[in-house]
Each structure stands twice: as C-alpha cells, then as structure tokens.
XYZ file of C-alpha atoms in Angstrom:
249
model
C -9.947 -0.508 -23.685
C -12.808 0.804 -25.752
C -12.915 4.445 -24.679
C -9.191 4.913 -25.231
C -9.615 3.163 -28.578
C -12.439 5.568 -29.413
C -10.190 8.558 -28.716
C -7.590 7.105 -31.069
C -10.110 6.367 -33.822
C -11.672 9.820 -33.438
C -8.345 11.610 -33.829
C -8.327 12.830 -30.224
C -5.365 10.708 -29.100
C -2.164 9.222 -30.479
C -1.267 5.567 -29.952
C 2.332 4.365 -29.866
C 3.931 1.011 -29.107
C 6.594 0.835 -26.401
C 9.241 -1.855 -26.385
C 10.095 -1.540 -22.744
C 13.479 -1.284 -21.129
C 14.955 -4.241 -19.286
C 14.584 -5.727 -16.782
C 10.819 -5.641 -17.294
C 10.232 -5.295 -13.554
C 8.209 -2.712 -11.673
C 10.607 -0.705 -9.503
C 13.340 -0.458 -12.178
C 10.763 0.756 -14.701
C 9.235 3.271 -12.276
C 12.673 4.851 -12.086
C 13.317 4.575 -15.832
C 10.001 6.265 -16.617
C 10.683 9.113 -14.182
C 14.378 9.670 -14.913
C 14.574 8.755 -18.592
C 17.563 6.526 -17.835
C 18.178 2.774 -18.240
C 18.578 0.615 -15.161
C 22.334 0.281 -15.725
C 22.635 4.047 -15.168
C 20.067 4.794 -12.471
C 20.986 1.702 -10.463
C 17.495 0.471 -9.516
C 18.070 -2.908 -11.157
C 15.697 -5.053 -9.060
C 12.503 -4.717 -7.050
C 14.504 -5.507 -3.907
C 16.500 -2.256 -4.039
C 14.880 0.127 -1.542
C 16.324 3.633 -1.632
C 15.580 7.122 -2.841
C 16.327 8.036 -6.438
C 19.638 9.843 -6.819
C 18.986 10.983 -10.393
C 17.205 14.025 -11.846
C 13.549 12.967 -12.005
C 10.153 14.372 -12.886
C 8.912 14.863 -9.329
C 11.998 16.704 -8.072
C 12.318 18.902 -11.154
C 8.631 19.872 -11.116
C 8.666 20.583 -7.364
C 11.908 22.597 -7.564
C 10.364 24.681 -10.353
C 7.601 25.849 -8.008
C 4.888 23.677 -9.513
C 2.625 21.196 -7.723
C 3.130 17.422 -7.730
C 0.810 14.609 -6.676
C 0.524 10.835 -6.883
C -2.016 8.139 -6.144
C 0.313 5.186 -6.328
C 1.899 2.029 -4.935
C 4.191 2.658 -1.967
C 7.352 1.916 -3.950
C 6.909 5.378 -5.492
C 7.029 6.907 -2.026
C 10.267 5.011 -1.385
C 11.792 6.239 -4.645
C 10.911 9.911 -4.340
C 9.784 10.840 -0.799
C 11.123 8.653 2.008
C 12.661 5.197 2.354
C 11.810 2.846 3.878
C 8.069 3.398 3.711
C 6.114 3.863 6.944
C 2.603 2.558 6.248
C 1.087 4.930 8.847
C 3.061 8.147 8.490
C 3.558 7.962 4.718
C 0.144 6.715 3.599
C -1.315 10.217 3.143
C 1.129 13.063 2.535
C 0.509 16.774 2.024
C 3.934 18.365 2.361
C 5.160 20.952 -0.139
C 8.803 20.244 0.785
C 8.654 16.687 -0.602
C 9.097 15.759 -4.277
C 5.651 14.093 -4.212
C 3.883 16.885 -2.362
C 0.419 15.348 -2.260
C 0.548 11.561 -2.061
C -1.988 8.830 -1.428
C -0.179 5.497 -1.258
C -1.194 1.845 -0.797
C 0.751 -1.311 0.035
C -1.470 -4.237 -1.017
C -1.258 -5.454 -4.609
C -4.998 -6.226 -4.634
C -5.928 -2.663 -3.583
C -9.019 -1.822 -5.686
C -8.308 0.239 -8.778
C -11.680 1.965 -8.433
C -10.625 3.341 -5.046
C -7.226 4.340 -6.421
C -8.832 6.257 -9.286
C -11.102 8.037 -6.786
C -8.032 9.119 -4.805
C -6.463 10.476 -7.988
C -9.622 12.375 -8.891
C -9.734 13.852 -5.383
C -6.134 15.055 -5.737
C -7.017 16.813 -8.990
C -10.071 18.527 -7.539
C -8.413 19.470 -4.251
C -4.899 20.488 -5.320
C -4.922 21.044 -9.131
C -1.484 19.423 -9.508
C 0.718 20.312 -12.447
C 1.967 16.712 -12.527
C -0.126 13.816 -11.242
C 0.875 10.157 -11.333
C -2.024 7.695 -11.266
C -0.710 4.191 -10.607
C -3.203 1.307 -10.184
C -1.992 -2.224 -9.511
C -5.031 -4.166 -10.718
C -3.742 -5.263 -14.116
C -0.467 -6.448 -12.614
C -2.278 -8.334 -9.852
C -4.734 -9.990 -12.264
C -1.933 -10.927 -14.643
C 0.346 -12.378 -11.982
C -2.544 -14.267 -10.375
C -4.259 -15.631 -13.484
C -1.813 -15.085 -16.380
C -2.164 -12.874 -19.424
C -4.265 -15.406 -21.353
C -7.159 -15.337 -18.903
C -10.637 -13.885 -18.729
C -9.737 -12.172 -15.460
C -6.860 -10.263 -17.074
C -8.821 -9.266 -20.185
C -11.935 -8.297 -18.246
C -9.935 -6.149 -15.854
C -8.723 -4.085 -18.806
C -12.360 -3.571 -19.793
C -13.193 -2.490 -16.237
C -10.243 -0.096 -16.037
C -11.301 1.574 -19.267
C -14.855 2.058 -17.964
C -13.613 3.496 -14.666
C -11.132 5.805 -16.379
C -13.436 7.115 -19.099
C -15.396 9.707 -17.046
C -12.221 10.829 -15.266
C -10.391 11.305 -18.552
C -13.321 13.391 -19.781
C -13.068 15.566 -16.666
C -9.301 15.957 -16.878
C -9.370 16.717 -20.594
C -11.919 19.422 -19.836
C -9.492 20.936 -17.325
C -6.788 21.142 -19.983
C -4.557 18.305 -18.793
C -2.224 16.466 -21.133
C -2.686 12.754 -20.423
C -0.391 9.765 -20.944
C -1.728 6.241 -20.410
C 0.828 3.447 -20.509
C 2.298 0.538 -18.535
C 5.649 -0.250 -16.972
C 5.770 -3.803 -18.367
C 3.676 -6.585 -19.859
C 3.125 -10.102 -18.547
C 3.137 -13.615 -19.972
C 0.683 -16.490 -19.776
C 2.536 -17.882 -16.756
C 1.892 -14.650 -14.842
C 5.546 -13.635 -14.997
C 7.564 -10.656 -16.228
C 11.128 -9.440 -15.979
C 12.675 -10.829 -19.158
C 13.075 -9.792 -22.805
C 10.138 -11.624 -24.420
C 7.724 -9.346 -26.270
C 4.740 -10.210 -24.078
C 6.710 -9.076 -21.029
C 8.016 -5.779 -22.397
C 5.640 -4.424 -25.077
C 2.942 -2.013 -23.880
C 0.827 0.717 -25.502
C 1.235 4.434 -24.913
C -1.774 6.699 -25.436
C -1.061 10.443 -25.641
C -3.867 13.006 -25.307
C -2.954 16.670 -25.718
C -5.338 19.500 -24.780
C -6.749 21.372 -27.757
C -4.659 19.430 -30.270
C -5.674 16.695 -32.670
C -4.199 13.273 -32.088
C -2.374 11.224 -34.694
C -4.476 8.083 -34.234
C -2.552 4.823 -34.696
C 0.928 6.181 -35.324
C 2.583 2.843 -36.051
C 5.631 4.191 -34.213
C 7.698 2.293 -31.657
C 8.993 4.483 -28.842
C 10.832 4.085 -25.550
C 9.923 4.356 -21.883
C 12.895 6.707 -21.720
C 11.025 9.285 -23.813
C 8.252 9.751 -21.254
C 10.157 11.913 -18.751
C 11.448 14.444 -21.302
C 7.988 14.534 -22.894
C 6.365 15.460 -19.569
C 8.945 18.142 -18.801
C 8.542 19.637 -22.268
C 4.759 19.709 -21.885
C 5.290 21.620 -18.600
C 7.767 24.009 -20.310
C 10.518 22.927 -17.920
C 14.203 22.366 -18.747
C 15.174 18.820 -19.670
C 18.380 17.617 -17.962
C 21.145 16.147 -20.075
C 20.632 12.801 -18.337
C 17.290 12.500 -20.165
C 18.947 11.922 -23.515
C 16.063 10.465 -25.516
C 13.912 12.892 -27.573
C 10.462 13.905 -26.283
C 7.425 12.698 -28.195
C 6.119 16.240 -28.770
C-alpha cells in the first residue's frame, strides 16, 4: 500500500503491528475492536452468533454523547449495533438519529466492490460530517479466502485499495479527521483464518492525526483492544472501565 507507506516514510503517519485477538474471525473481532474487550468477555465468539452487542461500544457511546455516527460496512455491523437480524431491504440504508449507527450504508455480498463501498463512505462524510465513521470493505477478505494470501489476486487487491483510498484520505485529512487504517484479521495461503498462526492474526495499524507529526515505523506491537479507547480519547469522550487497555495517544 504505497500511499500509506509514503505517509509513514514522510512522518505523516505512525505504523504499528497488531497481534490480533483470538479467534481471528470477523464478527468476534468487529466486537473486540468496538468494545475493547476479548471474545471471552463480550461473548461474540463465532461468526454464527447473531445478536446486538450488550457491551459499552464506540457507536453507542458516541451517539449518546450527542455526536454523529456513520458506517459504510458489511451487514454484520448492523446486526451488532443497530438491529438483529438484518433486513436486507429495511436496513440497507439507514438515516435514523435514534440508532447507534445513525447513518448506515450496508451490503450483504462478500464480493461487493470496494470502490463502491469507498464511494458510499465518502458520501457519508460529505453529507453528514460524522464524528465517527467506520469504513469497512470486504475485498481483501474475499480475495484472500478465494485465492489465498500467497496469490497475485490478494497482493494486487491491496495495491488497488491503496489507490482508491489515497484521494479520499487526502480529502479527510484536509477536513481534520483522525484516521485509523487496520484489519480485523489476516489470512493464510489456504484462504483460511480463525486460528493463532501469525499469518492469520498479525495486521498493520496506520494512525494519522490531524496537524500532528507521525512517528513513522514505530516498531511497536499493540492490541486490537486499544483501538476503542483510542477513538474515544480522540473524540474527548469518557472511556468506560470495560475498555481496560491504554489508548495509543
């Protein structure tokens, strides 16, 4: 991802390594990232568990503080924070200030084009100026599970994502947004994830802070559980005691 690498090399971003929580599966990690808790505490221990989060989480805390939330994301996020089970007609596009994800644009197909997803995210920024926006493409996961991590399709999709993100990151940085780019899990050469092997759980975390110099390659290993308290601190919101890992800033 050359543009993100450029930001790191130019001192405009900080790069960390995450050794992800287990299991290295999507829905458990969505909840870990947004609650700061391990799966054994938040209870979303498998992708098959379909229910609303019952823990303090970023979306609910931000909404309850009177700020604006938004997401362009896979429908499992709607099931975790808005309504479960997901209704692919009623829940696909949501603009409802009473919901934790107030402005949502959701998709159900794993092969949904990342370029379209990024356009939905950019529209949400321009239309609603959210205080917290989740941008969640599925393309890397789909390419990895279909072709494996050691494939041209997987590597080239990372190149494409970087090129699609670059102009949007420029726009959002200009608007004063703090930006975190990371992943919920890795993938192995068999196209699988869920276990403890390094290729399934290690992912990068890029942190871009408005008006502040980055630290470049930090060499630091951090946790998915630090993301939620970091976001709340950046928004000057109280961090619940359940988010017991230190923020990155």
